Amino acid sequence: MSDYLIAHIGHSIHEHIVWWKPDERGYTVCIDKAGKYSETAAQAICRPGSCIAVTMRVALEFARGTPYYRLSTGDLARLYDGGEHRVVPNSKEAWKYLLAWRLDTEGMDKPSKPTPIGRKSRAIYLPKIGGAA
C-alpha cells in the first residue's frame, strides 16, 4: 500500500506547492513535513477536487532544496523559517506532472485548476555541494 502526499490546489497562489500536514492539521510547503495518507484517506480528502494525492516519488521529481531570496543588501535569507525544506515550485511544469501522476479513482470530481505563479517567483536555490540543486 502506498502512502500519499496531498497537494492543496486551492492554495496554489503561493510560491511553492502547499501540502497537507499529518492528521489533516494545517499545511506546509516542505514535502518532508507533509502528512502521509493511505489510499483510502487520500481518496476521501481529494474527492471534492480541491486537492490531489501523489506519492513521495512523484513529488520528488520536482523537489528543490531550501529556497532563499535576495535582501536589499544583496545577502541571501531563507524564504521560510524552521530549518531546511524540500519544496516543489508552484510552476506550470510541476503541476502538469503532479496532475498526470495523481491518484485517480471513480467518483472523484475533476481537480480544480491550479494557479502557477511562474515568473513572479523570487526563490533562489543554492546548488548542493558536489552537484546540482
PDB file of C-alpha atoms in Angstrom:
ATOM      1  CA  MET A   1       0.000   0.000   0.000  1.00  0.00           C
ATOM      2  CA  SER A   2       1.387   3.411  -0.996  1.00  0.00           C
ATOM      3  CA  ASP A   3       1.356   6.464   1.205  1.00  0.00           C
ATOM      4  CA  TYR A   4       0.208   9.652  -0.479  1.00  0.00           C
ATOM      5  CA  LEU A   5       1.010  13.315  -0.013  1.00  0.00           C
ATOM      6  CA  ILE A   6      -1.927  15.694  -0.503  1.00  0.00           C
ATOM      7  CA  ALA A   7      -1.276  18.829  -2.574  1.00  0.00           C
ATOM      8  CA  HIS A   8      -3.830  21.572  -1.978  1.00  0.00           C
ATOM      9  CA  ILE A   9      -4.726  23.185  -5.299  1.00  0.00           C
ATOM     10  CA  GLY A  10      -6.775  25.910  -3.615  1.00  0.00           C
ATOM     11  CA  HIS A  11      -3.591  27.288  -2.047  1.00  0.00           C
ATOM     12  CA  SER A  12      -1.686  27.427  -5.336  1.00  0.00           C
ATOM     13  CA  ILE A  13      -1.274  31.197  -5.008  1.00  0.00           C
ATOM     14  CA  HIS A  14       1.915  30.602  -3.003  1.00  0.00           C
ATOM     15  CA  GLU A  15       5.433  30.369  -4.415  1.00  0.00           C
ATOM     16  CA  HIS A  16       5.617  26.664  -3.589  1.00  0.00           C
ATOM     17  CA  ILE A  17       3.043  23.908  -3.670  1.00  0.00           C
ATOM     18  CA  VAL A  18       1.285  23.545  -0.323  1.00  0.00           C
ATOM     19  CA  TRP A  19       0.886  20.071   1.210  1.00  0.00           C
ATOM     20  CA  TRP A  20      -1.412  18.817   3.967  1.00  0.00           C
ATOM     21  CA  LYS A  21       0.355  18.170   7.271  1.00  0.00           C
ATOM     22  CA  PRO A  22      -0.174  14.896   9.190  1.00  0.00           C
ATOM     23  CA  ASP A  23      -3.621  14.233  10.662  1.00  0.00           C
ATOM     24  CA  GLU A  24      -5.210  16.971   8.499  1.00  0.00           C
ATOM     25  CA  ARG A  25      -3.739  19.633  10.794  1.00  0.00           C
ATOM     26  CA  GLY A  26      -2.690  22.529   8.606  1.00  0.00           C
ATOM     27  CA  TYR A  27      -0.355  22.967   5.661  1.00  0.00           C
ATOM     28  CA  THR A  28       3.340  23.010   4.879  1.00  0.00           C
ATOM     29  CA  VAL A  29       5.493  23.755   1.826  1.00  0.00           C
ATOM     30  CA  CYS A  30       8.008  21.083   2.878  1.00  0.00           C
ATOM     31  CA  ILE A  31       7.391  17.613   1.438  1.00  0.00           C
ATOM     32  CA  ASP A  32       9.280  16.062   4.363  1.00  0.00           C
ATOM     33  CA  LYS A  33       6.844  17.652   6.837  1.00  0.00           C
ATOM     34  CA  ALA A  34       3.772  16.678   4.803  1.00  0.00           C
ATOM     35  CA  GLY A  35       1.403  14.015   6.068  1.00  0.00           C
ATOM     36  CA  LYS A  36       1.444  10.520   4.599  1.00  0.00           C
ATOM     37  CA  TYR A  37      -2.095   9.349   3.882  1.00  0.00           C
ATOM     38  CA  SER A  38      -3.400   5.913   2.939  1.00  0.00           C
ATOM     39  CA  GLU A  39      -5.045   5.465  -0.448  1.00  0.00           C
ATOM     40  CA  THR A  40      -8.490   5.331   1.205  1.00  0.00           C
ATOM     41  CA  ALA A  41      -7.889   8.536   3.206  1.00  0.00           C
ATOM     42  CA  ALA A  42      -6.414  10.298   0.160  1.00  0.00           C
ATOM     43  CA  GLN A  43      -9.445   9.376  -1.956  1.00  0.00           C
ATOM     44  CA  ALA A  44     -11.809  10.807   0.663  1.00  0.00           C
ATOM     45  CA  ILE A  45      -9.817  14.029   1.074  1.00  0.00           C
ATOM     46  CA  CYS A  46      -9.403  14.597  -2.665  1.00  0.00           C
ATOM     47  CA  ARG A  47     -12.958  13.660  -3.717  1.00  0.00           C
ATOM     48  CA  PRO A  48     -14.203  17.300  -3.943  1.00  0.00           C
ATOM     49  CA  GLY A  49     -11.396  18.232  -6.368  1.00  0.00           C
ATOM     50  CA  SER A  50      -9.595  20.935  -4.362  1.00  0.00           C
ATOM     51  CA  CYS A  51      -6.665  18.596  -3.653  1.00  0.00           C
ATOM     52  CA  ILE A  52      -4.722  15.872  -5.406  1.00  0.00           C
ATOM     53  CA  ALA A  53      -2.798  12.933  -3.945  1.00  0.00           C
ATOM     54  CA  VAL A  54       0.607  11.849  -5.247  1.00  0.00           C
ATOM     55  CA  THR A  55       3.308   9.530  -3.971  1.00  0.00           C
ATOM     56  CA  MET A  56       6.531  10.901  -2.485  1.00  0.00           C
ATOM     57  CA  ARG A  57       8.364   9.566  -5.565  1.00  0.00           C
ATOM     58  CA  VAL A  58       6.237  11.814  -7.779  1.00  0.00           C
ATOM     59  CA  ALA A  59       6.717  14.863  -5.517  1.00  0.00           C
ATOM     60  CA  LEU A  60      10.483  14.318  -5.527  1.00  0.00           C
ATOM     61  CA  GLU A  61      10.645  14.700  -9.323  1.00  0.00           C
ATOM     62  CA  PHE A  62      10.266  18.493  -8.938  1.00  0.00           C
ATOM     63  CA  ALA A  63      11.518  18.958  -5.368  1.00  0.00           C
ATOM     64  CA  ARG A  64      14.195  21.575  -4.753  1.00  0.00           C
ATOM     65  CA  GLY A  65      16.317  22.360  -1.707  1.00  0.00           C
ATOM     66  CA  THR A  66      15.701  25.153   0.773  1.00  0.00           C
ATOM     67  CA  PRO A  67      14.654  28.321  -1.093  1.00  0.00           C
ATOM     68  CA  TYR A  68      16.323  31.663  -0.418  1.00  0.00           C
ATOM     69  CA  TYR A  69      15.569  35.222  -1.523  1.00  0.00           C
ATOM     70  CA  ARG A  70      17.781  38.264  -2.004  1.00  0.00           C
ATOM     71  CA  LEU A  71      17.659  41.022   0.613  1.00  0.00           C
ATOM     72  CA  SER A  72      18.040  44.672  -0.428  1.00  0.00           C
ATOM     73  CA  THR A  73      21.643  44.429   0.858  1.00  0.00           C
ATOM     74  CA  GLY A  74      22.347  41.675  -1.668  1.00  0.00           C
ATOM     75  CA  ASP A  75      22.624  38.999   1.017  1.00  0.00           C
ATOM     76  CA  LEU A  76      20.541  35.829   0.879  1.00  0.00           C
ATOM     77  CA  ALA A  77      17.958  34.875   3.504  1.00  0.00           C
ATOM     78  CA  ARG A  78      15.842  31.748   3.829  1.00  0.00           C
ATOM     79  CA  LEU A  79      12.407  32.187   2.328  1.00  0.00           C
ATOM     80  CA  TYR A  80      10.822  30.103   5.120  1.00  0.00           C
ATOM     81  CA  ASP A  81      11.570  29.787   8.828  1.00  0.00           C
ATOM     82  CA  GLY A  82      12.198  26.493  10.540  1.00  0.00           C
ATOM     83  CA  GLY A  83      15.329  24.987   9.046  1.00  0.00           C
ATOM     84  CA  GLU A  84      15.803  23.072   5.835  1.00  0.00           C
ATOM     85  CA  HIS A  85      12.868  22.488   3.482  1.00  0.00           C
ATOM     86  CA  ARG A  86      12.446  20.426   0.335  1.00  0.00           C
ATOM     87  CA  VAL A  87       9.840  22.266  -1.699  1.00  0.00           C
ATOM     88  CA  VAL A  88       8.089  21.864  -5.044  1.00  0.00           C
ATOM     89  CA  PRO A  89       7.929  25.125  -7.007  1.00  0.00           C
ATOM     90  CA  ASN A  90       4.427  26.280  -7.947  1.00  0.00           C
ATOM     91  CA  SER A  91       5.148  26.045 -11.672  1.00  0.00           C
ATOM     92  CA  LYS A  92       3.115  25.023 -14.679  1.00  0.00           C
ATOM     93  CA  GLU A  93       5.508  22.143 -15.340  1.00  0.00           C
ATOM     94  CA  ALA A  94       5.330  20.806 -11.788  1.00  0.00           C
ATOM     95  CA  TRP A  95       1.518  20.906 -11.706  1.00  0.00           C
ATOM     96  CA  LYS A  96       1.296  19.225 -15.114  1.00  0.00           C
ATOM     97  CA  TYR A  97       3.470  16.379 -13.828  1.00  0.00           C
ATOM     98  CA  LEU A  98       1.662  16.071 -10.481  1.00  0.00           C
ATOM     99  CA  LEU A  99      -1.751  16.057 -12.169  1.00  0.00           C
ATOM    100  CA  ALA A 100      -0.606  13.376 -14.631  1.00  0.00           C
ATOM    101  CA  TRP A 101       0.512  11.103 -11.754  1.00  0.00           C
ATOM    102  CA  ARG A 102      -2.234  11.849  -9.219  1.00  0.00           C
ATOM    103  CA  LEU A 103      -4.319   9.204  -7.516  1.00  0.00           C
ATOM    104  CA  ASP A 104      -7.373   8.971  -9.729  1.00  0.00           C
ATOM    105  CA  THR A 105     -10.418   6.896  -8.918  1.00  0.00           C
ATOM    106  CA  GLU A 106     -14.033   6.742  -9.971  1.00  0.00           C
ATOM    107  CA  GLY A 107     -16.373   9.112  -8.204  1.00  0.00           C
ATOM    108  CA  MET A 108     -13.782  11.840  -7.642  1.00  0.00           C
ATOM    109  CA  ASP A 109     -14.505  15.288  -9.033  1.00  0.00           C
ATOM    110  CA  LYS A 110     -12.178  16.649 -11.675  1.00  0.00           C
ATOM    111  CA  PRO A 111      -9.359  18.519  -9.890  1.00  0.00           C
ATOM    112  CA  SER A 112      -9.575  22.285  -9.711  1.00  0.00           C
ATOM    113  CA  LYS A 113      -7.219  24.212 -11.954  1.00  0.00           C
ATOM    114  CA  PRO A 114      -4.026  25.298 -10.123  1.00  0.00           C
ATOM    115  CA  THR A 115      -2.666  28.833 -10.399  1.00  0.00           C
ATOM    116  CA  PRO A 116       1.093  28.592 -11.035  1.00  0.00           C
ATOM    117  CA  ILE A 117       2.941  31.791 -10.182  1.00  0.00           C
ATOM    118  CA  GLY A 118       5.548  31.409 -12.921  1.00  0.00           C
ATOM    119  CA  ARG A 119       7.936  34.339 -13.314  1.00  0.00           C
ATOM    120  CA  LYS A 120       6.748  36.015 -10.107  1.00  0.00           C
ATOM    121  CA  SER A 121       8.835  33.546  -8.121  1.00  0.00           C
ATOM    122  CA  ARG A 122      11.589  35.116  -6.038  1.00  0.00           C
ATOM    123  CA  ALA A 123      13.082  31.837  -4.825  1.00  0.00           C
ATOM    124  CA  ILE A 124      16.785  31.205  -5.287  1.00  0.00           C
ATOM    125  CA  TYR A 125      18.045  27.641  -4.924  1.00  0.00           C
ATOM    126  CA  LEU A 126      21.651  27.044  -3.981  1.00  0.00           C
ATOM    127  CA  PRO A 127      23.457  24.146  -5.627  1.00  0.00           C
ATOM    128  CA  LYS A 128      24.195  21.133  -3.484  1.00  0.00           C
ATOM    129  CA  ILE A 129      27.843  20.629  -2.602  1.00  0.00           C
ATOM    130  CA  GLY A 130      29.312  18.418  -5.284  1.00  0.00           C
ATOM    131  CA  GLY A 131      26.309  18.619  -7.621  1.00  0.00           C
ATOM    132  CA  ALA A 132      23.308  20.467  -8.966  1.00  0.00           C
ATOM    133  CA  ALA A 133      20.442  21.832  -6.856  1.00  0.00           C
TER     134      ALA A 133
END
